[in-house]
Amino acid sequence: MSKVVSFSGTDSFFPGGSIYPNPKESSLFFSLGHHVDVYFPHQKRSRISAPVVFAGERFERKKPSIEILPDECLFEIFRRLPGGRERSSCACVSKHWLSLVSNIRRDEINDNKGGVVSEVEDEDVEGDGYLSRSLEGKKATDVRLAAIAVGTSSRGGLGKLFIRGSNSKRGVTSVGLRAISRGCPSLRVLSLWNLSSVGDEGLCEIADGCHQLEKLDLCHCPAITDKSLIALAKGCPTLKDLAIEGCANIGNEGLQAVAHSCPNLKSISIKNCPLVGDQGIASILSSALCTLTKVKLQALNITDVSLAVIGHYGKAVTDLSLTSLPNVSEKGFWVMGNGHGLQKLKSFAVTSCRGVTDLGLEAVAKGCPNLKQLCLHKCAFLSDNGLVSFSKTASSLESLQLEECHRITQFGLFGSLLNCCAKLKALSLVNCLGVKDLNLGLPPVSPCKSLRSLSIRNCPGFGDSSLVALGKLCPQLQHVELNGLHGITDAGFLPLLESCEAGLVKVNLSGCVNLSDKVVCIMADLHGSTLELLNLDGCRVSDPSLVAIAENCQLLNDLDVSKCAITDSGVAALARSNQINLQILSVSGCSKVSDKSLPSLGKLGETLIGLNLQHCKAISSSTVDLLVEQLWRCDILF
């Protein structure tokens, strides 16, 4: 024992009293199943050399056991062990010992001065926090957290901890978080999701022991209150990233503490916290120490006041996201834009905010001269006039995304393209029911040569006339995504192919059921030298398309022909090509592809890393088994 424990008569026992503030907490580490770890409650014990057992008239003397020592003595032994590896070994003996070792703080570990020094110095006492650990569901227990705390201390230190849910019977509590706080001072990232059993006591332990914490993510932790945020703000002044979602007991007081004590805070995300109001948001943004660059607010009871504060004090904000703010009106967006504080704003996303109107959006464009990306989702009061006015004013805009903005029509779409700046590179239109296929007869205008990406998805009114006009207006397109557009036919898509001067690179035509082999053959001929991705899922194409692709598309690496009328002959044409090097191929739902394609798929498998054979009824399970064995480097879905 002398080689393991450096304990001399001059050393004093740990003066902190019992290692458990609450004596009942130690029982949380012990299971009540068949294999039970025996636990002796704290009490004074008489000094005896060894247990004596009376067996009739015989006296039996058992060998001495370290288990007869009180917990306080074991604690003193463990904290004097010469290194982290030795403590980890002791923690593996039983849950009893694990609970004792995990409650040793770093500053309680004996430095071995005047005692026996380990042959291998413990170089990782502090740790740099390189390790990450994640616990989910049934695996998330206090025992596992204690094991993580002990095990990582001598292996570089725990840097990131993610806990998603917990065991329904023995879930994560303050006991497990106490073990982390005492054994993992290098912790920088902590994420807690769906933990109803974790309250302020556990977070206060983290604040007391993990002073290097930089990122905190709390999601649906109803027992956590402002008390936790106040403690974390004081104990973790290096906090940079704070995300709070669905925590009903966190409000303004906690945010005020963070604003006062965390000068390095760069990102904040607050969702669905009913107690958070204007006072909390204003304190964060208006703090003299504020250096926030990313702000995300969702489903909060804030008003126009908060947006006014953002517009005036958000001088460092580059990314702003506002979602479902029912108490924010047009006045809030107008005041935010005219505050002229968002000079560095580059990305702005708004979802389900009735305050987004033509007037409010135009004010944002004027007050944010460096805005590059705008995403508008479910903005029911925005019309064509507001979109065109915004496009004229936003001189740095590079990406425009509109989703479920039903008052936007063709006039707004083409008006924004005609009036946008020369920097616009991407335009996306999703589920906008106001778009109808009208023959606008555009006059001769300067084309929008900066646009490289066009995405139009699930807009049932969009048809050939609009597509032809877009082709003429945007000759430098490289990425085209047209999904679920039943009104698009060969007559509308062919002019677009002929108008594209730069060469198409990625084309997604999923769900365009009225496009045929003619389109694919011409596309392969005109753009085969540049095409890298082609999605024809659900299109009316067959083997001639695959033949054209095999002959012309030497750079193609991703091909999706799911639910198309291709046969074994088309797959064979792809396999015969010496210039095509597909990495991903999907023939899902192709009922005419059968077991006869086994040799062709095997040949294509020389370069494939992904193959989708789902719902191919003519391919047997034995063929799939052969492919799985042959194409061992390819991920096969079947």
mmCIF file with all atom_site columns, C-alpha atoms in Angstrom, residues 160-287:
data_model
loop_
_atom_site.group_PDB
_atom_site.id
_atom_site.type_symbol
_atom_site.label_atom_id
_atom_site.label_alt_id
_atom_site.label_comp_id
_atom_site.label_asym_id
_atom_site.label_entity_id
_atom_site.label_seq_id
_atom_site.pdbx_PDB_ins_code
_atom_site.Cartn_x
_atom_site.Cartn_y
_atom_site.Cartn_z
_atom_site.occupancy
_atom_site.B_iso_or_equiv
_atom_site.pdbx_formal_charge
_atom_site.auth_seq_id
_atom_site.auth_comp_id
_atom_site.auth_asym_id
_atom_site.auth_atom_id
_atom_site.pdbx_PDB_model_num
ATOM 1   C CA . LYS A 1 160 ? -17.400 18.584 -25.272 1.00 0.00 ? 160 LYS A CA 1
ATOM 2   C CA . LEU A 1 161 ? -20.335 16.822 -23.612 1.00 0.00 ? 161 LEU A CA 1
ATOM 3   C CA . PHE A 1 162 ? -23.692 16.184 -25.285 1.00 0.00 ? 162 PHE A CA 1
ATOM 4   C CA . ILE A 1 163 ? -26.615 14.648 -23.387 1.00 0.00 ? 163 ILE A CA 1
ATOM 5   C CA . ARG A 1 164 ? -29.816 13.881 -25.309 1.00 0.00 ? 164 ARG A CA 1
ATOM 6   C CA . GLY A 1 165 ? -32.609 12.641 -23.059 1.00 0.00 ? 165 GLY A CA 1
ATOM 7   C CA . SER A 1 166 ? -31.968 10.340 -20.103 1.00 0.00 ? 166 SER A CA 1
ATOM 8   C CA . ASN A 1 167 ? -32.762 6.981  -18.597 1.00 0.00 ? 167 ASN A CA 1
ATOM 9   C CA . SER A 1 168 ? -36.382 6.919  -17.430 1.00 0.00 ? 168 SER A CA 1
ATOM 10  C CA . LYS A 1 169 ? -35.505 5.091  -14.192 1.00 0.00 ? 169 LYS A CA 1
ATOM 11  C CA . ARG A 1 170 ? -32.004 6.331  -13.400 1.00 0.00 ? 170 ARG A CA 1
ATOM 12  C CA . GLY A 1 171 ? -31.719 9.538  -15.381 1.00 0.00 ? 171 GLY A CA 1
ATOM 13  C CA . VAL A 1 172 ? -29.162 12.316 -15.228 1.00 0.00 ? 172 VAL A CA 1
ATOM 14  C CA . THR A 1 173 ? -29.383 14.457 -12.101 1.00 0.00 ? 173 THR A CA 1
ATOM 15  C CA . SER A 1 174 ? -27.242 16.981 -10.278 1.00 0.00 ? 174 SER A CA 1
ATOM 16  C CA . VAL A 1 175 ? -25.104 14.099 -8.990  1.00 0.00 ? 175 VAL A CA 1
ATOM 17  C CA . GLY A 1 176 ? -23.847 13.288 -12.493 1.00 0.00 ? 176 GLY A CA 1
ATOM 18  C CA . LEU A 1 177 ? -23.217 16.927 -13.352 1.00 0.00 ? 177 LEU A CA 1
ATOM 19  C CA . ARG A 1 178 ? -21.324 17.346 -10.067 1.00 0.00 ? 178 ARG A CA 1
ATOM 20  C CA . ALA A 1 179 ? -18.977 14.558 -11.151 1.00 0.00 ? 179 ALA A CA 1
ATOM 21  C CA . ILE A 1 180 ? -18.410 16.360 -14.451 1.00 0.00 ? 180 ILE A CA 1
ATOM 22  C CA . SER A 1 181 ? -17.771 19.687 -12.757 1.00 0.00 ? 181 SER A CA 1
ATOM 23  C CA . ARG A 1 182 ? -15.211 18.180 -10.398 1.00 0.00 ? 182 ARG A CA 1
ATOM 24  C CA . GLY A 1 183 ? -13.412 15.992 -12.905 1.00 0.00 ? 183 GLY A CA 1
ATOM 25  C CA . CYS A 1 184 ? -13.629 18.020 -16.123 1.00 0.00 ? 184 CYS A CA 1
ATOM 26  C CA . PRO A 1 185 ? -12.450 21.611 -15.570 1.00 0.00 ? 185 PRO A CA 1
ATOM 27  C CA . SER A 1 186 ? -11.461 21.806 -19.247 1.00 0.00 ? 186 SER A CA 1
ATOM 28  C CA . LEU A 1 187 ? -15.088 21.422 -20.436 1.00 0.00 ? 187 LEU A CA 1
ATOM 29  C CA . ARG A 1 188 ? -15.820 23.990 -23.146 1.00 0.00 ? 188 ARG A CA 1
ATOM 30  C CA . VAL A 1 189 ? -19.074 22.783 -24.729 1.00 0.00 ? 189 VAL A CA 1
ATOM 31  C CA . LEU A 1 190 ? -22.122 21.489 -22.824 1.00 0.00 ? 190 LEU A CA 1
ATOM 32  C CA . SER A 1 191 ? -25.387 20.518 -24.510 1.00 0.00 ? 191 SER A CA 1
ATOM 33  C CA . LEU A 1 192 ? -28.399 19.310 -22.490 1.00 0.00 ? 192 LEU A CA 1
ATOM 34  C CA . TRP A 1 193 ? -31.573 18.248 -24.324 1.00 0.00 ? 193 TRP A CA 1
ATOM 35  C CA . ASN A 1 194 ? -34.827 16.923 -22.871 1.00 0.00 ? 194 ASN A CA 1
ATOM 36  C CA . LEU A 1 195 ? -33.624 16.539 -19.292 1.00 0.00 ? 195 LEU A CA 1
ATOM 37  C CA . SER A 1 196 ? -36.536 17.073 -16.929 1.00 0.00 ? 196 SER A CA 1
ATOM 38  C CA . SER A 1 197 ? -34.535 15.794 -13.941 1.00 0.00 ? 197 SER A CA 1
ATOM 39  C CA . VAL A 1 198 ? -31.736 18.362 -14.237 1.00 0.00 ? 198 VAL A CA 1
ATOM 40  C CA . GLY A 1 199 ? -32.277 21.536 -12.272 1.00 0.00 ? 199 GLY A CA 1
ATOM 41  C CA . ASP A 1 200 ? -30.430 24.539 -10.929 1.00 0.00 ? 200 ASP A CA 1
ATOM 42  C CA . GLU A 1 201 ? -28.267 22.495 -8.556  1.00 0.00 ? 201 GLU A CA 1
ATOM 43  C CA . GLY A 1 202 ? -26.606 20.630 -11.426 1.00 0.00 ? 202 GLY A CA 1
ATOM 44  C CA . LEU A 1 203 ? -25.961 23.754 -13.507 1.00 0.00 ? 203 LEU A CA 1
ATOM 45  C CA . CYS A 1 204 ? -24.598 25.566 -10.465 1.00 0.00 ? 204 CYS A CA 1
ATOM 46  C CA . GLU A 1 205 ? -22.115 22.715 -10.036 1.00 0.00 ? 205 GLU A CA 1
ATOM 47  C CA . ILE A 1 206 ? -21.000 23.202 -13.647 1.00 0.00 ? 206 ILE A CA 1
ATOM 48  C CA . ALA A 1 207 ? -20.606 26.930 -13.043 1.00 0.00 ? 207 ALA A CA 1
ATOM 49  C CA . ASP A 1 208 ? -18.529 26.215 -9.959  1.00 0.00 ? 208 ASP A CA 1
ATOM 50  C CA . GLY A 1 209 ? -16.114 23.783 -11.629 1.00 0.00 ? 209 GLY A CA 1
ATOM 51  C CA . CYS A 1 210 ? -16.037 24.400 -15.393 1.00 0.00 ? 210 CYS A CA 1
ATOM 52  C CA . HIS A 1 211 ? -14.780 27.956 -15.702 1.00 0.00 ? 211 HIS A CA 1
ATOM 53  C CA . GLN A 1 212 ? -13.593 27.456 -19.306 1.00 0.00 ? 212 GLN A CA 1
ATOM 54  C CA . LEU A 1 213 ? -17.115 26.818 -20.627 1.00 0.00 ? 213 LEU A CA 1
ATOM 55  C CA . GLU A 1 214 ? -17.604 28.594 -23.970 1.00 0.00 ? 214 GLU A CA 1
ATOM 56  C CA . LYS A 1 215 ? -20.787 27.096 -25.412 1.00 0.00 ? 215 LYS A CA 1
ATOM 57  C CA . LEU A 1 216 ? -23.995 26.186 -23.564 1.00 0.00 ? 216 LEU A CA 1
ATOM 58  C CA . ASP A 1 217 ? -27.034 24.624 -25.209 1.00 0.00 ? 217 ASP A CA 1
ATOM 59  C CA . LEU A 1 218 ? -30.177 24.064 -23.102 1.00 0.00 ? 218 LEU A CA 1
ATOM 60  C CA . CYS A 1 219 ? -33.191 22.520 -24.827 1.00 0.00 ? 219 CYS A CA 1
ATOM 61  C CA . HIS A 1 220 ? -36.398 21.519 -23.037 1.00 0.00 ? 220 HIS A CA 1
ATOM 62  C CA . CYS A 1 221 ? -34.996 21.535 -19.503 1.00 0.00 ? 221 CYS A CA 1
ATOM 63  C CA . PRO A 1 222 ? -38.041 22.762 -17.556 1.00 0.00 ? 222 PRO A CA 1
ATOM 64  C CA . ALA A 1 223 ? -36.431 22.614 -14.097 1.00 0.00 ? 223 ALA A CA 1
ATOM 65  C CA . ILE A 1 224 ? -33.681 25.091 -14.989 1.00 0.00 ? 224 ILE A CA 1
ATOM 66  C CA . THR A 1 225 ? -34.378 28.685 -13.937 1.00 0.00 ? 225 THR A CA 1
ATOM 67  C CA . ASP A 1 226 ? -32.692 32.082 -13.927 1.00 0.00 ? 226 ASP A CA 1
ATOM 68  C CA . LYS A 1 227 ? -30.661 30.929 -10.925 1.00 0.00 ? 227 LYS A CA 1
ATOM 69  C CA . SER A 1 228 ? -28.624 28.659 -13.210 1.00 0.00 ? 228 SER A CA 1
ATOM 70  C CA . LEU A 1 229 ? -27.923 31.400 -15.760 1.00 0.00 ? 229 LEU A CA 1
ATOM 71  C CA . ILE A 1 230 ? -26.872 33.812 -13.024 1.00 0.00 ? 230 ILE A CA 1
ATOM 72  C CA . ALA A 1 231 ? -24.421 31.258 -11.611 1.00 0.00 ? 231 ALA A CA 1
ATOM 73  C CA . LEU A 1 232 ? -23.082 30.357 -15.066 1.00 0.00 ? 232 LEU A CA 1
ATOM 74  C CA . ALA A 1 233 ? -22.619 34.008 -15.986 1.00 0.00 ? 233 ALA A CA 1
ATOM 75  C CA . LYS A 1 234 ? -20.524 34.588 -12.863 1.00 0.00 ? 234 LYS A CA 1
ATOM 76  C CA . GLY A 1 235 ? -18.596 31.322 -13.048 1.00 0.00 ? 235 GLY A CA 1
ATOM 77  C CA . CYS A 1 236 ? -18.050 31.136 -16.815 1.00 0.00 ? 236 CYS A CA 1
ATOM 78  C CA . PRO A 1 237 ? -17.112 34.627 -18.037 1.00 0.00 ? 237 PRO A CA 1
ATOM 79  C CA . THR A 1 238 ? -15.573 33.164 -21.229 1.00 0.00 ? 238 THR A CA 1
ATOM 80  C CA . LEU A 1 239 ? -19.016 32.075 -22.512 1.00 0.00 ? 239 LEU A CA 1
ATOM 81  C CA . LYS A 1 240 ? -19.269 32.755 -26.257 1.00 0.00 ? 240 LYS A CA 1
ATOM 82  C CA . ASP A 1 241 ? -22.326 30.846 -27.465 1.00 0.00 ? 241 ASP A CA 1
ATOM 83  C CA . LEU A 1 242 ? -25.653 30.554 -25.619 1.00 0.00 ? 242 LEU A CA 1
ATOM 84  C CA . ALA A 1 243 ? -28.692 28.652 -26.941 1.00 0.00 ? 243 ALA A CA 1
ATOM 85  C CA . ILE A 1 244 ? -31.891 28.270 -24.911 1.00 0.00 ? 244 ILE A CA 1
ATOM 86  C CA . GLU A 1 245 ? -35.003 26.508 -26.202 1.00 0.00 ? 245 GLU A CA 1
ATOM 87  C CA . GLY A 1 246 ? -38.206 25.484 -24.484 1.00 0.00 ? 246 GLY A CA 1
ATOM 88  C CA . CYS A 1 247 ? -37.018 26.415 -20.963 1.00 0.00 ? 247 CYS A CA 1
ATOM 89  C CA . ALA A 1 248 ? -40.186 27.827 -19.433 1.00 0.00 ? 248 ALA A CA 1
ATOM 90  C CA . ASN A 1 249 ? -38.550 29.081 -16.231 1.00 0.00 ? 249 ASN A CA 1
ATOM 91  C CA . ILE A 1 250 ? -35.734 31.114 -17.758 1.00 0.00 ? 250 ILE A CA 1
ATOM 92  C CA . GLY A 1 251 ? -36.506 34.806 -18.140 1.00 0.00 ? 251 GLY A CA 1
ATOM 93  C CA . ASN A 1 252 ? -35.134 38.319 -18.202 1.00 0.00 ? 252 ASN A CA 1
ATOM 94  C CA . GLU A 1 253 ? -33.123 38.130 -14.971 1.00 0.00 ? 253 GLU A CA 1
ATOM 95  C CA . GLY A 1 254 ? -30.890 35.366 -16.269 1.00 0.00 ? 254 GLY A CA 1
ATOM 96  C CA . LEU A 1 255 ? -30.229 37.152 -19.541 1.00 0.00 ? 255 LEU A CA 1
ATOM 97  C CA . GLN A 1 256 ? -29.374 40.343 -17.678 1.00 0.00 ? 256 GLN A CA 1
ATOM 98  C CA . ALA A 1 257 ? -26.730 38.455 -15.692 1.00 0.00 ? 257 ALA A CA 1
ATOM 99  C CA . VAL A 1 258 ? -25.234 37.059 -18.908 1.00 0.00 ? 258 VAL A CA 1
ATOM 100 C CA . ALA A 1 259 ? -25.152 40.543 -20.429 1.00 0.00 ? 259 ALA A CA 1
ATOM 101 C CA . HIS A 1 260 ? -23.348 41.909 -17.368 1.00 0.00 ? 260 HIS A CA 1
ATOM 102 C CA . SER A 1 261 ? -20.763 39.150 -16.864 1.00 0.00 ? 261 SER A CA 1
ATOM 103 C CA . CYS A 1 262 ? -19.997 37.586 -20.281 1.00 0.00 ? 262 CYS A CA 1
ATOM 104 C CA . PRO A 1 263 ? -18.121 40.137 -22.423 1.00 0.00 ? 263 PRO A CA 1
ATOM 105 C CA . ASN A 1 264 ? -17.080 37.505 -24.991 1.00 0.00 ? 264 ASN A CA 1
ATOM 106 C CA . LEU A 1 265 ? -20.613 36.452 -25.959 1.00 0.00 ? 265 LEU A CA 1
ATOM 107 C CA . LYS A 1 266 ? -20.782 36.182 -29.765 1.00 0.00 ? 266 LYS A CA 1
ATOM 108 C CA . SER A 1 267 ? -23.918 34.171 -30.474 1.00 0.00 ? 267 SER A CA 1
ATOM 109 C CA . ILE A 1 268 ? -27.296 33.896 -28.757 1.00 0.00 ? 268 ILE A CA 1
ATOM 110 C CA . SER A 1 269 ? -30.342 31.831 -29.717 1.00 0.00 ? 269 SER A CA 1
ATOM 111 C CA . ILE A 1 270 ? -33.556 31.968 -27.666 1.00 0.00 ? 270 ILE A CA 1
ATOM 112 C CA . LYS A 1 271 ? -36.615 29.945 -28.672 1.00 0.00 ? 271 LYS A CA 1
ATOM 113 C CA . ASN A 1 272 ? -39.970 29.415 -27.036 1.00 0.00 ? 272 ASN A CA 1
ATOM 114 C CA . CYS A 1 273 ? -39.169 30.871 -23.609 1.00 0.00 ? 273 CYS A CA 1
ATOM 115 C CA . PRO A 1 274 ? -42.374 32.613 -22.460 1.00 0.00 ? 274 PRO A CA 1
ATOM 116 C CA . LEU A 1 275 ? -40.717 34.535 -19.610 1.00 0.00 ? 275 LEU A CA 1
ATOM 117 C CA . VAL A 1 276 ? -38.212 36.241 -21.928 1.00 0.00 ? 276 VAL A CA 1
ATOM 118 C CA . GLY A 1 277 ? -39.353 39.715 -22.941 1.00 0.00 ? 277 GLY A CA 1
ATOM 119 C CA . ASP A 1 278 ? -38.070 43.056 -24.152 1.00 0.00 ? 278 ASP A CA 1
ATOM 120 C CA . GLN A 1 279 ? -36.142 43.684 -20.942 1.00 0.00 ? 279 GLN A CA 1
ATOM 121 C CA . GLY A 1 280 ? -33.974 40.585 -21.356 1.00 0.00 ? 280 GLY A CA 1
ATOM 122 C CA . ILE A 1 281 ? -33.303 41.069 -25.067 1.00 0.00 ? 281 ILE A CA 1
ATOM 123 C CA . ALA A 1 282 ? -32.564 44.761 -24.594 1.00 0.00 ? 282 ALA A CA 1
ATOM 124 C CA . SER A 1 283 ? -30.073 44.043 -21.812 1.00 0.00 ? 283 SER A CA 1
ATOM 125 C CA . ILE A 1 284 ? -28.149 41.618 -24.020 1.00 0.00 ? 284 ILE A CA 1
ATOM 126 C CA . LEU A 1 285 ? -28.000 43.925 -27.047 1.00 0.00 ? 285 LEU A CA 1
ATOM 127 C CA . SER A 1 286 ? -27.484 47.243 -25.282 1.00 0.00 ? 286 SER A CA 1
ATOM 128 C CA . SER A 1 287 ? -24.731 46.065 -22.946 1.00 0.00 ? 287 SER A CA 1
#
